[in-house]
PDB file of C-alpha atoms in Angstrom:
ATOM      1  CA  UNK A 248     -32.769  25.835 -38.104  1.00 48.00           C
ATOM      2  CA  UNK A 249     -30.476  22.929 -38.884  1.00 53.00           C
ATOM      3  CA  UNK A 250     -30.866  19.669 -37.532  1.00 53.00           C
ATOM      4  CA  UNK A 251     -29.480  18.627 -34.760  1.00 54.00           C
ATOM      5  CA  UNK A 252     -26.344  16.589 -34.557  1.00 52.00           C
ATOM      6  CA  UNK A 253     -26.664  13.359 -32.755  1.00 52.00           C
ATOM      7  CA  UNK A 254     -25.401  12.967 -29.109  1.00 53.00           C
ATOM      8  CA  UNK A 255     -22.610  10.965 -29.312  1.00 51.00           C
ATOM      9  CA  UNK A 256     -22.150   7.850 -28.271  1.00 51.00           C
ATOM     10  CA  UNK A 257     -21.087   6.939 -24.485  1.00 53.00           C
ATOM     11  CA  UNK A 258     -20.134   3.389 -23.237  1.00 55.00           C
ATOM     12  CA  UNK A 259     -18.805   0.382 -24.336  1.00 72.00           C
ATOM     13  CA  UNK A 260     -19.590  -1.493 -27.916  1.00 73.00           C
ATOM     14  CA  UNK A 261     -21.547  -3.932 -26.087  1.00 77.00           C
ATOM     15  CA  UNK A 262     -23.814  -1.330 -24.156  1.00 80.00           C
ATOM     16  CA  UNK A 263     -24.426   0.241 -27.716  1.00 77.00           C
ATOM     17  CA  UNK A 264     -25.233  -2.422 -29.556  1.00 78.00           C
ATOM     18  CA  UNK A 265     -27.833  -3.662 -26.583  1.00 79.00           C
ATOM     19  CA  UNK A 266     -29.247   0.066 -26.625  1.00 78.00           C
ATOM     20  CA  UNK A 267     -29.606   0.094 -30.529  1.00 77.00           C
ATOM     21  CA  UNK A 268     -31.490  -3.745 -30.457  1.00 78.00           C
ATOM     22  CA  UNK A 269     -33.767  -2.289 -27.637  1.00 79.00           C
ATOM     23  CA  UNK A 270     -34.543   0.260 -30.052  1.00 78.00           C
ATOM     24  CA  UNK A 271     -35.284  -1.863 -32.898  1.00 74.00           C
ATOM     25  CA  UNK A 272     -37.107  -4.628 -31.035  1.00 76.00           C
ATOM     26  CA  UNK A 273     -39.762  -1.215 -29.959  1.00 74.00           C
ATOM     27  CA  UNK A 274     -40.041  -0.011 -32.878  1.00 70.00           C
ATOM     28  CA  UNK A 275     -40.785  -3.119 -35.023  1.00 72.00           C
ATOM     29  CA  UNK A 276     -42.819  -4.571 -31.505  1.00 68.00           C
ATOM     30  CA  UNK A 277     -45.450  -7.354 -33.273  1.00 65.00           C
ATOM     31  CA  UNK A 278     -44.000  -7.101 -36.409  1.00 64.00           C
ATOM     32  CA  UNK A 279     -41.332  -9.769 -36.576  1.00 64.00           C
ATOM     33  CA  UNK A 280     -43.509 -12.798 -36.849  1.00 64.00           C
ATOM     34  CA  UNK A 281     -45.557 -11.420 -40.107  1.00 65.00           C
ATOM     35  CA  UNK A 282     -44.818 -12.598 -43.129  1.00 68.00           C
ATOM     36  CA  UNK A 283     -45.546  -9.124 -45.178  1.00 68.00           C
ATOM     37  CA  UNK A 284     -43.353  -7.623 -48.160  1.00 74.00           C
ATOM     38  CA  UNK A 285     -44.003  -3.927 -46.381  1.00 70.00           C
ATOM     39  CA  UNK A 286     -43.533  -4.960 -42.998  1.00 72.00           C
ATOM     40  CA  UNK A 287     -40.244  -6.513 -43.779  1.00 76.00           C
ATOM     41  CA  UNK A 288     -39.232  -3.492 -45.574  1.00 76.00           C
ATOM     42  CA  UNK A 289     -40.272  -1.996 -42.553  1.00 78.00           C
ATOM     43  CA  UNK A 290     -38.051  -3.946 -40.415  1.00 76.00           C
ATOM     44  CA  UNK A 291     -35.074  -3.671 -42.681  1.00 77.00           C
ATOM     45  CA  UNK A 292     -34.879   0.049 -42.663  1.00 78.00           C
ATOM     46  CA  UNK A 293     -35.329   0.684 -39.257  1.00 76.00           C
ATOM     47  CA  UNK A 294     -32.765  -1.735 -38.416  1.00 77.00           C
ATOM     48  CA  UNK A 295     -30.298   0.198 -41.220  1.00 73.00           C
ATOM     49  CA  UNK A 296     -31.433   3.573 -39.260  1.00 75.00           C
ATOM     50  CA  UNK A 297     -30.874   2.302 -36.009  1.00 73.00           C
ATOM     51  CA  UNK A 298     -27.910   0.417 -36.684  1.00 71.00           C
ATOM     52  CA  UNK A 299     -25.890   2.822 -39.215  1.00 69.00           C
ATOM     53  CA  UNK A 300     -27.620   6.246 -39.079  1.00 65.00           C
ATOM     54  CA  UNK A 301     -27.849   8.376 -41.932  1.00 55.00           C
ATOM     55  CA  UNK A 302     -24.985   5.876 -43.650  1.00 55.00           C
ATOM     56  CA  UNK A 303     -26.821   3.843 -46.701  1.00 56.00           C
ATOM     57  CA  UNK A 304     -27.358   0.148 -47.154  1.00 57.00           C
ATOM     58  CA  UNK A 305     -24.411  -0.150 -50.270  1.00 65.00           C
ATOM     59  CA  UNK A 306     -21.656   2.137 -48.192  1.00 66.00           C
ATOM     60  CA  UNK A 307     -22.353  -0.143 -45.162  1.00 64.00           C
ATOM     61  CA  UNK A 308     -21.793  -3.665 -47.565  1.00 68.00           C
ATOM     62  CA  UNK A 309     -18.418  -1.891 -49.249  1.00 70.00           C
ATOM     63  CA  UNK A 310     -17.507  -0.850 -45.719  1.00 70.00           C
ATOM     64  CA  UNK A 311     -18.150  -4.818 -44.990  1.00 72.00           C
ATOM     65  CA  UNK A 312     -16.267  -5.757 -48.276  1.00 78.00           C
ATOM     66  CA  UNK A 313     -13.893  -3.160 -47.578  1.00 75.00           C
ATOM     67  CA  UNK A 314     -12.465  -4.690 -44.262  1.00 78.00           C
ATOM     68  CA  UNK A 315     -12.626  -8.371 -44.970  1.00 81.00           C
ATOM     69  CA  UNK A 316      -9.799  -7.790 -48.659  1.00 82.00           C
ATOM     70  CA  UNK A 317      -8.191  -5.466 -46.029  1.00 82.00           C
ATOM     71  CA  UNK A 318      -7.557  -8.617 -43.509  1.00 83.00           C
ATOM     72  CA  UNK A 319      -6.813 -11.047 -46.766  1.00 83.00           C
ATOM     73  CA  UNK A 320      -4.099  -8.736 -48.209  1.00 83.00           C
ATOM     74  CA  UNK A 321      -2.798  -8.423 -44.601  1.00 82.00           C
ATOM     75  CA  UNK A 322      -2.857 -12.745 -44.335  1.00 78.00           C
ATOM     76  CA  UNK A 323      -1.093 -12.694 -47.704  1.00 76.00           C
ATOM     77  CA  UNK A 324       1.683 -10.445 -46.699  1.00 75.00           C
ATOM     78  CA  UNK A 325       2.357 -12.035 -44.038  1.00 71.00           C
ATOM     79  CA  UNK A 326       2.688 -15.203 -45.485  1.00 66.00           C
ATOM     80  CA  UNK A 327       4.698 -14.027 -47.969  1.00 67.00           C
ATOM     81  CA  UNK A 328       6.983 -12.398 -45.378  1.00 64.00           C
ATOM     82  CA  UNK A 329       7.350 -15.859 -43.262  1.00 63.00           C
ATOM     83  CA  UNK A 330       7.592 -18.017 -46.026  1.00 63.00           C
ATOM     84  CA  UNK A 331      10.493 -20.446 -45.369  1.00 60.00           C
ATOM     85  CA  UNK A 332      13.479 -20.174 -47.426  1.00 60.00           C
ATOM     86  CA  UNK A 333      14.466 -23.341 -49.295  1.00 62.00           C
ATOM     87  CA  UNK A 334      17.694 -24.513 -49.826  1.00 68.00           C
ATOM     88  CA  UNK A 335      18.925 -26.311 -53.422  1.00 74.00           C
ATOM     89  CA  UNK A 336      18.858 -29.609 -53.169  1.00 78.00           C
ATOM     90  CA  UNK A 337      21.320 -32.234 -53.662  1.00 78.00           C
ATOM     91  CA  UNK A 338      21.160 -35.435 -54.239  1.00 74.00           C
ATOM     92  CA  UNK A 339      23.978 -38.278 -53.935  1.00 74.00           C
ATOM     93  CA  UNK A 340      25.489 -40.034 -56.803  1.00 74.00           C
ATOM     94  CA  UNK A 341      23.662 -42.785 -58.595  1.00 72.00           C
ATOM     95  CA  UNK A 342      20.554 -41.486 -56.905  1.00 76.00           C
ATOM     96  CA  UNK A 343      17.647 -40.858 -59.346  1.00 80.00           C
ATOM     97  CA  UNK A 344      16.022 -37.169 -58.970  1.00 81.00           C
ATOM     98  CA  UNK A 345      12.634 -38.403 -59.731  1.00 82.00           C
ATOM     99  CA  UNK A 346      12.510 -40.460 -56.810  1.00 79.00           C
ATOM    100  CA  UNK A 347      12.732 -37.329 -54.446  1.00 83.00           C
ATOM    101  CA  UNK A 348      10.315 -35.016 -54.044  1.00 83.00           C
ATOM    102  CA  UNK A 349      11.460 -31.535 -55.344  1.00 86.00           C
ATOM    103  CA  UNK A 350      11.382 -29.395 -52.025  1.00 82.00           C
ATOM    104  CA  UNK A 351      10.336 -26.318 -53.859  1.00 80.00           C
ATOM    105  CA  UNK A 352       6.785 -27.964 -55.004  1.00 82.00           C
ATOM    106  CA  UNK A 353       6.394 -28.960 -51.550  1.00 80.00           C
ATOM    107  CA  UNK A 354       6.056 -25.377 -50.165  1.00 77.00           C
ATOM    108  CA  UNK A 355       4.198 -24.132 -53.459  1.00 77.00           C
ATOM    109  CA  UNK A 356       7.235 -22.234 -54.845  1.00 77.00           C
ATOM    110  CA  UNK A 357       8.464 -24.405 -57.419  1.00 84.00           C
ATOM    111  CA  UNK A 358       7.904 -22.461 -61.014  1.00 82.00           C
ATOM    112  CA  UNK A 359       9.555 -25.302 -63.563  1.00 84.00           C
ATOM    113  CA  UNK A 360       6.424 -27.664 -63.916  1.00 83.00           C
ATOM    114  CA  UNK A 361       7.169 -30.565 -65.684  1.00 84.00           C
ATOM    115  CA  UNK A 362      10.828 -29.687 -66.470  1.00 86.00           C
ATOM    116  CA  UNK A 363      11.736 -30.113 -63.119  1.00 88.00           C
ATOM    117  CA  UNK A 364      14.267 -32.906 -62.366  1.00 85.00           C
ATOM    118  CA  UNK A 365      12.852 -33.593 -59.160  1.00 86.00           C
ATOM    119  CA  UNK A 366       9.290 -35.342 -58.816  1.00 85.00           C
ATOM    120  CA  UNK A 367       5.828 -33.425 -57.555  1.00 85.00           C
ATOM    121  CA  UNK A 368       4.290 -36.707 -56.402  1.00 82.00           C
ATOM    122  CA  UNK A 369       3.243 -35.768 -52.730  1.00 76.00           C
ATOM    123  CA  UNK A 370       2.973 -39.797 -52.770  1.00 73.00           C
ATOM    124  CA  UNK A 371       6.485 -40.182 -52.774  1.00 65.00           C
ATOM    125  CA  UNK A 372       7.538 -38.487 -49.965  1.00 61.00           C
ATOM    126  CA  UNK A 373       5.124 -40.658 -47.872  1.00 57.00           C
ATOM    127  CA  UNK A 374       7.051 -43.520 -49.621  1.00 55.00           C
ATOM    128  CA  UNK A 375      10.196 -42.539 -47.902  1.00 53.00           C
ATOM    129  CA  UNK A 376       9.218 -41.464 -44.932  1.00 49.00           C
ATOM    130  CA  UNK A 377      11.377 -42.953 -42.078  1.00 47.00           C
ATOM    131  CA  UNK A 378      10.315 -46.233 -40.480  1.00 45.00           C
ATOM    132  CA  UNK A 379       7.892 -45.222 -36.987  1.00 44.00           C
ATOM    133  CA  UNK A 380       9.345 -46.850 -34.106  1.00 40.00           C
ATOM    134  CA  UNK A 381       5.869 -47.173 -33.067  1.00 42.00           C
ATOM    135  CA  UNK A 382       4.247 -49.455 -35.776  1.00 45.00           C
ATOM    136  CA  UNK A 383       5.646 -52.920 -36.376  1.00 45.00           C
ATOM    137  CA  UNK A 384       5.424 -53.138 -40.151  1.00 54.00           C
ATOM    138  CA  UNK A 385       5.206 -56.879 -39.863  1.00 52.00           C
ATOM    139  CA  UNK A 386       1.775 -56.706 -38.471  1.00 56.00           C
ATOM    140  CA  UNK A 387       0.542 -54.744 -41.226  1.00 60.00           C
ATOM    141  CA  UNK A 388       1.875 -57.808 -43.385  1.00 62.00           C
ATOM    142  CA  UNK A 389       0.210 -60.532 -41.521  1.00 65.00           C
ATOM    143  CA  UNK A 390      -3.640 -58.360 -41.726  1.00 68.00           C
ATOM    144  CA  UNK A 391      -2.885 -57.972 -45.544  1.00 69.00           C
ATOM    145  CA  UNK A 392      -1.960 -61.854 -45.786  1.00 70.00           C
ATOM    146  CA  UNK A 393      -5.656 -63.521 -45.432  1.00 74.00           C
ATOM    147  CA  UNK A 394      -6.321 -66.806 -46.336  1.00 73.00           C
ATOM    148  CA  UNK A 395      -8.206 -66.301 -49.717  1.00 75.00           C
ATOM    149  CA  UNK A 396      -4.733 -66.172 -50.775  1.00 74.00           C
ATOM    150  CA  UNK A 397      -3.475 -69.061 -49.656  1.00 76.00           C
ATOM    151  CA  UNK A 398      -3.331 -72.634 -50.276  1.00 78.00           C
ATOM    152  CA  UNK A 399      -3.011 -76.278 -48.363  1.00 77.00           C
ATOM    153  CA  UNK A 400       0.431 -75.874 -48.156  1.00 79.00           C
ATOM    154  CA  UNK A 401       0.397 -72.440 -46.896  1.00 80.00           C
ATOM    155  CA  UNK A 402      -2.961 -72.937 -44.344  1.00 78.00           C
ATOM    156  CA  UNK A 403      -0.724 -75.863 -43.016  1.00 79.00           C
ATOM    157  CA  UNK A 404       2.214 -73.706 -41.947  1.00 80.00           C
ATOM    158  CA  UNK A 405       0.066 -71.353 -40.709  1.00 77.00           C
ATOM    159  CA  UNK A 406      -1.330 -73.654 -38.306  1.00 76.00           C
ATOM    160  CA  UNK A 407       1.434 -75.061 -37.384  1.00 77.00           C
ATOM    161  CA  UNK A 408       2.875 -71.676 -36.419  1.00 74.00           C
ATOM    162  CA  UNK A 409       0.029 -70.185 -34.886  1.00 71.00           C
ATOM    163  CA  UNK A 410      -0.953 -73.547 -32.646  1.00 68.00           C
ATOM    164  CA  UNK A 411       2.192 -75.857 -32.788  1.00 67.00           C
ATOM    165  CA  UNK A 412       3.507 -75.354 -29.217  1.00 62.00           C
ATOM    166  CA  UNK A 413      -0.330 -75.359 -27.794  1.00 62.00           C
ATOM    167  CA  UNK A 414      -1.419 -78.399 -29.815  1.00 60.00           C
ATOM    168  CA  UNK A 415       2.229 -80.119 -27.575  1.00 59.00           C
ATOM    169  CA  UNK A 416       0.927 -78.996 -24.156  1.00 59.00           C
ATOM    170  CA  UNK A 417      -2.742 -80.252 -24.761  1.00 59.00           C
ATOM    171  CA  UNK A 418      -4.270 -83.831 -23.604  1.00 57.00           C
ATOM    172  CA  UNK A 419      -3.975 -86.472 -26.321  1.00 63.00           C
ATOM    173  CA  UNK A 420      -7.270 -85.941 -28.736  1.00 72.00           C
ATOM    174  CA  UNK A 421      -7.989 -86.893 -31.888  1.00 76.00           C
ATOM    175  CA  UNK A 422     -11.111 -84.682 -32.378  1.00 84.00           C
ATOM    176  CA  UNK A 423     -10.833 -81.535 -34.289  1.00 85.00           C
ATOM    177  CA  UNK A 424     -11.891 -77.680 -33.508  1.00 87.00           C
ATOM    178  CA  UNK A 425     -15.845 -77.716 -34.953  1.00 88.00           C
ATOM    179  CA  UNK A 426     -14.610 -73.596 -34.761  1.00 89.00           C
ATOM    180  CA  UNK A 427     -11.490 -74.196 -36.165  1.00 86.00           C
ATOM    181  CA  UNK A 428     -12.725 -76.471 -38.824  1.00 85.00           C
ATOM    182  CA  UNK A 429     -15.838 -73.738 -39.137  1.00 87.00           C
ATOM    183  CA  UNK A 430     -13.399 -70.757 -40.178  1.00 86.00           C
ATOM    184  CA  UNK A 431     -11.363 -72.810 -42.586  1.00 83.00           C
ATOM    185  CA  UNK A 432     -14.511 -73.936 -44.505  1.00 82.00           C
ATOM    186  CA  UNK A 433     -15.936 -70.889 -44.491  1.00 83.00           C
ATOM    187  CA  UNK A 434     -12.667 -68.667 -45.147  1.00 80.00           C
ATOM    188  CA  UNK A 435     -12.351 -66.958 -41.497  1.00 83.00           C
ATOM    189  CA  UNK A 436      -9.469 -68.315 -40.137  1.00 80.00           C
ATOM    190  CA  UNK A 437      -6.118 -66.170 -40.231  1.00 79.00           C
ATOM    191  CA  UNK A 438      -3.011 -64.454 -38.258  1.00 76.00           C
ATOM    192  CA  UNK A 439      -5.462 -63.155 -35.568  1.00 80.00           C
ATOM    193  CA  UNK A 440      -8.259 -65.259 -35.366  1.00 81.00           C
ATOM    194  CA  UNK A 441      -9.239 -66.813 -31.947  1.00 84.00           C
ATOM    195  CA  UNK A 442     -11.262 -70.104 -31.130  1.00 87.00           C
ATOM    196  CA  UNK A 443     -14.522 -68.625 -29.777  1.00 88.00           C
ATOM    197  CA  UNK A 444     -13.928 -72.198 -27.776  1.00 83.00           C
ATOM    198  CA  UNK A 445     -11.242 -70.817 -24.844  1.00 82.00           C
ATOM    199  CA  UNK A 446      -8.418 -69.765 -27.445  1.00 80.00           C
ATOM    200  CA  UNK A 447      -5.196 -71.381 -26.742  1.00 76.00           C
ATOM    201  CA  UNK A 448      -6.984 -73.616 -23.724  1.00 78.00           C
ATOM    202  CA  UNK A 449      -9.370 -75.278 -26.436  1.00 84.00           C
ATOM    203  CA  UNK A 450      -9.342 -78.987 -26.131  1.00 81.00           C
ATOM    204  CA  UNK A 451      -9.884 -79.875 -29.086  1.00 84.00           C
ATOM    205  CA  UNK A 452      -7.099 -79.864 -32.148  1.00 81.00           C
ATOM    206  CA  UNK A 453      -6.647 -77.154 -33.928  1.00 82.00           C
ATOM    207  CA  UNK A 454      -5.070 -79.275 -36.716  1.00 80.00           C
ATOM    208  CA  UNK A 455      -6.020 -80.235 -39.834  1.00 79.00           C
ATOM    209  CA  UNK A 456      -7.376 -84.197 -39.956  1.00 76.00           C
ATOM    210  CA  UNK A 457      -4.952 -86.190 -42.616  1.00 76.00           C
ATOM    211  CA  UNK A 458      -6.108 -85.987 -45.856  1.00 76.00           C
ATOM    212  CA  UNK A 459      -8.300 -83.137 -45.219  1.00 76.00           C
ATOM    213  CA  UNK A 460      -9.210 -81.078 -48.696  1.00 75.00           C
ATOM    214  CA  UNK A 461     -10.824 -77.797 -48.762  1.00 72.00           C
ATOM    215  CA  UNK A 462     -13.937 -77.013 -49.948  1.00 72.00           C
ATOM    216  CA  UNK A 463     -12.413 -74.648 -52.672  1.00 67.00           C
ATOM    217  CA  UNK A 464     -10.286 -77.231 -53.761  1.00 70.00           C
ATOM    218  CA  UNK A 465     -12.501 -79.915 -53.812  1.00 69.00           C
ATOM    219  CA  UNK A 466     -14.264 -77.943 -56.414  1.00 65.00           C
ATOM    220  CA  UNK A 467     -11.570 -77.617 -58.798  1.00 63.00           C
ATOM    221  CA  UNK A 468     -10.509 -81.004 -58.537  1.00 61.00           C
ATOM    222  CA  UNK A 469     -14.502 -81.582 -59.525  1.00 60.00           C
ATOM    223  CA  UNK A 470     -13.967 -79.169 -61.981  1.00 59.00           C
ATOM    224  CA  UNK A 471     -10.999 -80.711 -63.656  1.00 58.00           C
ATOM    225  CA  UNK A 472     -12.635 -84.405 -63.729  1.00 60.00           C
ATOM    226  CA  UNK A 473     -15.571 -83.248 -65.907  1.00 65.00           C
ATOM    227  CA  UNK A 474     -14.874 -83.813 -69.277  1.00 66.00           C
ATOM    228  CA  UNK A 475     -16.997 -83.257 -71.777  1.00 75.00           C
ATOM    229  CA  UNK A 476     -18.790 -85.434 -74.463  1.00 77.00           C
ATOM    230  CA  UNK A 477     -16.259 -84.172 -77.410  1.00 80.00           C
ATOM    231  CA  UNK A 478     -13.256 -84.616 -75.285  1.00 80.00           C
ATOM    232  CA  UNK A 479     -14.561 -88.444 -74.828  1.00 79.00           C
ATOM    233  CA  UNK A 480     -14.929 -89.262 -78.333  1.00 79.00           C
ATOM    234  CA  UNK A 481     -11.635 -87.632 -79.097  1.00 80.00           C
ATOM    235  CA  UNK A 482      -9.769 -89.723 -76.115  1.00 80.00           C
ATOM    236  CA  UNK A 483     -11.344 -92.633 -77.168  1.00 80.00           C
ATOM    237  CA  UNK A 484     -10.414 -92.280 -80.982  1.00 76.00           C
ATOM    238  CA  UNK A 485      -6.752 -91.268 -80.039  1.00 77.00           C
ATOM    239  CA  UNK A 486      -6.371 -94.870 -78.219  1.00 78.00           C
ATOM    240  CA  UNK A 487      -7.378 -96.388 -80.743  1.00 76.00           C
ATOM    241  CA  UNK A 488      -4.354 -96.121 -82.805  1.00 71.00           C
ATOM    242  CA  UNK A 489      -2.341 -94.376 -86.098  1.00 72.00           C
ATOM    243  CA  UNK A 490      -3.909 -97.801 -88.124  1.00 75.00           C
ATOM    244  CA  UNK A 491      -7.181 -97.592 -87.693  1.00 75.00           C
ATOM    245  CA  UNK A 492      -9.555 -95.950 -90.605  1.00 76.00           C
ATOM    246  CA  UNK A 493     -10.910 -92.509 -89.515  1.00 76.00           C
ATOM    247  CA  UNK A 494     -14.791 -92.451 -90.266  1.00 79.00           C
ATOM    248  CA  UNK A 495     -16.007 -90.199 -93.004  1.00 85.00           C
ATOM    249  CA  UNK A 496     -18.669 -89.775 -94.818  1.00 88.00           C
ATOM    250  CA  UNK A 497     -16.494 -91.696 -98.122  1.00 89.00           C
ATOM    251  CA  UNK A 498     -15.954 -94.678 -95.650  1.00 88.00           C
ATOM    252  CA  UNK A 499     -19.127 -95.035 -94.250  1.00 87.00           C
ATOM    253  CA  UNK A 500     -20.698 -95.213 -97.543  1.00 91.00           C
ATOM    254  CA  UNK A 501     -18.382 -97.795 -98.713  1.00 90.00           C
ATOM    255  CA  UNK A 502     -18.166 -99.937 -95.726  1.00 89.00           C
ATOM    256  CA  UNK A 503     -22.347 -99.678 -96.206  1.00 90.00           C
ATOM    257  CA  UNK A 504     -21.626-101.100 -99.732  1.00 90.00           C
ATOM    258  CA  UNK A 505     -19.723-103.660 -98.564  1.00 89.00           C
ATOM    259  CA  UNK A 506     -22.130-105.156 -96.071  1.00 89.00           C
ATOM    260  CA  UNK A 507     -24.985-104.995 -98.502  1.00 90.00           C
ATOM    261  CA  UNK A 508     -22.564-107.136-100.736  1.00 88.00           C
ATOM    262  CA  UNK A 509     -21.683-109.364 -98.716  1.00 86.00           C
ATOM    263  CA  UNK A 510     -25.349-109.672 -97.212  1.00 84.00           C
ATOM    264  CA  UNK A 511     -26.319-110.853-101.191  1.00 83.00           C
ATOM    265  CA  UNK A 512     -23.419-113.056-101.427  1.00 77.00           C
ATOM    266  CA  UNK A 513     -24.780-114.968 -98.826  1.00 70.00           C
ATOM    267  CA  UNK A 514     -28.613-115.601 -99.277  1.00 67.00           C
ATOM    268  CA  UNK A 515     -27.154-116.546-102.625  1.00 64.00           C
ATOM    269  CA  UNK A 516     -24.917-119.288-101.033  1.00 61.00           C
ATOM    270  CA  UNK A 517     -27.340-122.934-100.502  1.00 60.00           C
ATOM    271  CA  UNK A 518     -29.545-122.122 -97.533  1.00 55.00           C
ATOM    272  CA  UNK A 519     -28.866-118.953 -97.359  1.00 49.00           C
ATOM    273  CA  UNK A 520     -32.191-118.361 -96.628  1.00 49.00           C
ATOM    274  CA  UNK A 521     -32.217-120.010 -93.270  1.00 47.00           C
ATOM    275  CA  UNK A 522     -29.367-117.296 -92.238  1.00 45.00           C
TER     276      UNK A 522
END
C-alpha cells in the first residue's frame, strides 16, 4: 500500500509552529544539553523532519536564498521607479561650477566622473549651506579664539570687555582675582570662563596689576637675554673698532717676538737687572 499522505495542516502559523517545537522538544527530550557529534546530528534532522517534511536541507536554504534576492530585486525596483528626477543645472554668470556641487552626484546618478564641470565634494555643499537662525556663528568664534593664541595686548582687551562695566560698579580695591590671576598663569582664562569666586559679584579686580608680564613671555624675554660665549667675544671685538689689529696666529707670533725683544733690550740697558 502507499504511504499515507499527511493530514494537512489546520490553524494559524503560530499554532503550527508551537505544535511542530512541541514535537521536537519530545523527541530530542535530554538531548539538548550533550555535547555529542551523533546526538547533534540527531537533533538536526529531526528538527529538518519536523520542521520541513520530506523537503531536504539544500531546497530549504535555496528556498531561504530564494526569497531574500526576491525582496532585494523588489527594493531595487522600486527605487529605481521613485528615484527623483533631476533637473540641469544652471549656474549664474561669473559663478565658478566647481564651487557647486553637481546635483546629479548627489543622488548617485551622475555618469561623467572627473569631466564633470560641477564639483563631487559632499564638503562643499555643507560649505554653503544657509546660515541656521538657530546658531549664532559668533559664539562658535569666541570657543575657537582661546588664549594660547593671544598676546598682552589681546588678553588686555579681553578683559576689559569681558569685566569693564563690573570692575566700574565694584568697591574701590587694589587687590587682584588670586582665580583670575590663577587662569591667566596657567592658560584657563577665556570668552566663557567664570571666577569660581561669585562671578561678576567677585570683589576682587579682575584686572591685570600695571606692569604685569606673563609667564610665557617672561620666558622669551629670558630667552632673548642669553647670549652666548661666541656672541660675547664677537660684540666685544666689533666695539672695538675698524683700527684695531685682528689676532691671528701671524700677529701673535710677532707681537711674542717683539716682547722678547724688547724684554733683552732692557736687561741690557745699566741696571737692567734690578727691573
Amino acid at each position: 500500500m502507499p504511504p499515507k499522505k499527511p493530514a494537512p495542516a489546520t490553524g494559524n502559523k503560530k499554532t503550527q509552529e508551537k505544535k511542530k517545537e512541541k514535537i521536537i522538544e519530545d523527541k530530542t527530550f535530554g538531548l539538548k544539553n550533550k555535547k555529542g557529534a551523533k546526538q547533534q546530528k540527531f537533533i538536526k534532522n529531526v528538527t529538518h523532519q519536523v520542521k520541513y517534511g520530506a523537503q531536504s536541507a539544500r531546497q530549504a536554504d535555496a528556498d531561504k536564498t530564494g526569497k531574500k534576492s526576491d525582496k532585494k530585486k523588489e527594493l531595487d525596483e522600486l527605487n529605481e521607479l521613485f528615484k527623483p528626477v533631476v533637473a540641469a543645472q544652471k549656474v549664474s554668470k561669473g559663478v565658478d561650477p566647481k564651487s557647486v556641487l553637481c546635483a546629479f552626484f548627489k543622488q548617485g546618478q551622475c555618469t561623467k566622473g572627473d569631466k564633470c564641470k560641477f564639483s563631487h565634494d559632499l564638503s562643499m555643499e555643507r560649505k554653503c549651506e544657509k546660515r541656521s537662525l538657530y546658531v549664532d556663528e559668533r559664539d562658535e568664534d569666541l570657543e575657537k579664539d582661546t588664549m594660547e593664541n593671544w598676546d598682552e595686548k589681546k588678553l588686555e582687551e579681553v578683559i576689559n570687555k569681558k569685566h569693564g562695566e563690573a570692575e566700574k560698579k565694584k568697591a574701590k580695591t587694589q587687590i587682584v582675582c588670586k582665580y583670575f590671576l590663577d587662569a591667566i598663569e596657567n592658560n584657563k582664562y577665556g570668552w566663557f570662563w567664570v571666577c569660581p569666586g561669585g562671578g561678576d559679584t567677585c570683589m576682587y579686580r579682575h584686572a591685570l596689576p600695571p606692569g604685569f608680564v606673563l609667564k610665557k613671555d617672561k620666558k622669551k624675554e629670558e630667552t632673548e637675554e642669553e647670549v652666548s660665549l661666541e656672541e660675547l667675544i664677537e660684540n666685544e671685538r666689533a666695539a672695538l673698532g675698524v683700527e684695531v689689529t685682528r689676532i691671528t696666529l701671524e700677529t701673535f707670533l710677532a707681537w711674542k717676538k717683539r716682547k722678547r725683544q724688547e724684554k733683552v733690550g732692557i736687561q741690557d740697558l745699566p741696571g737692567g737687572s734690578f727691573f
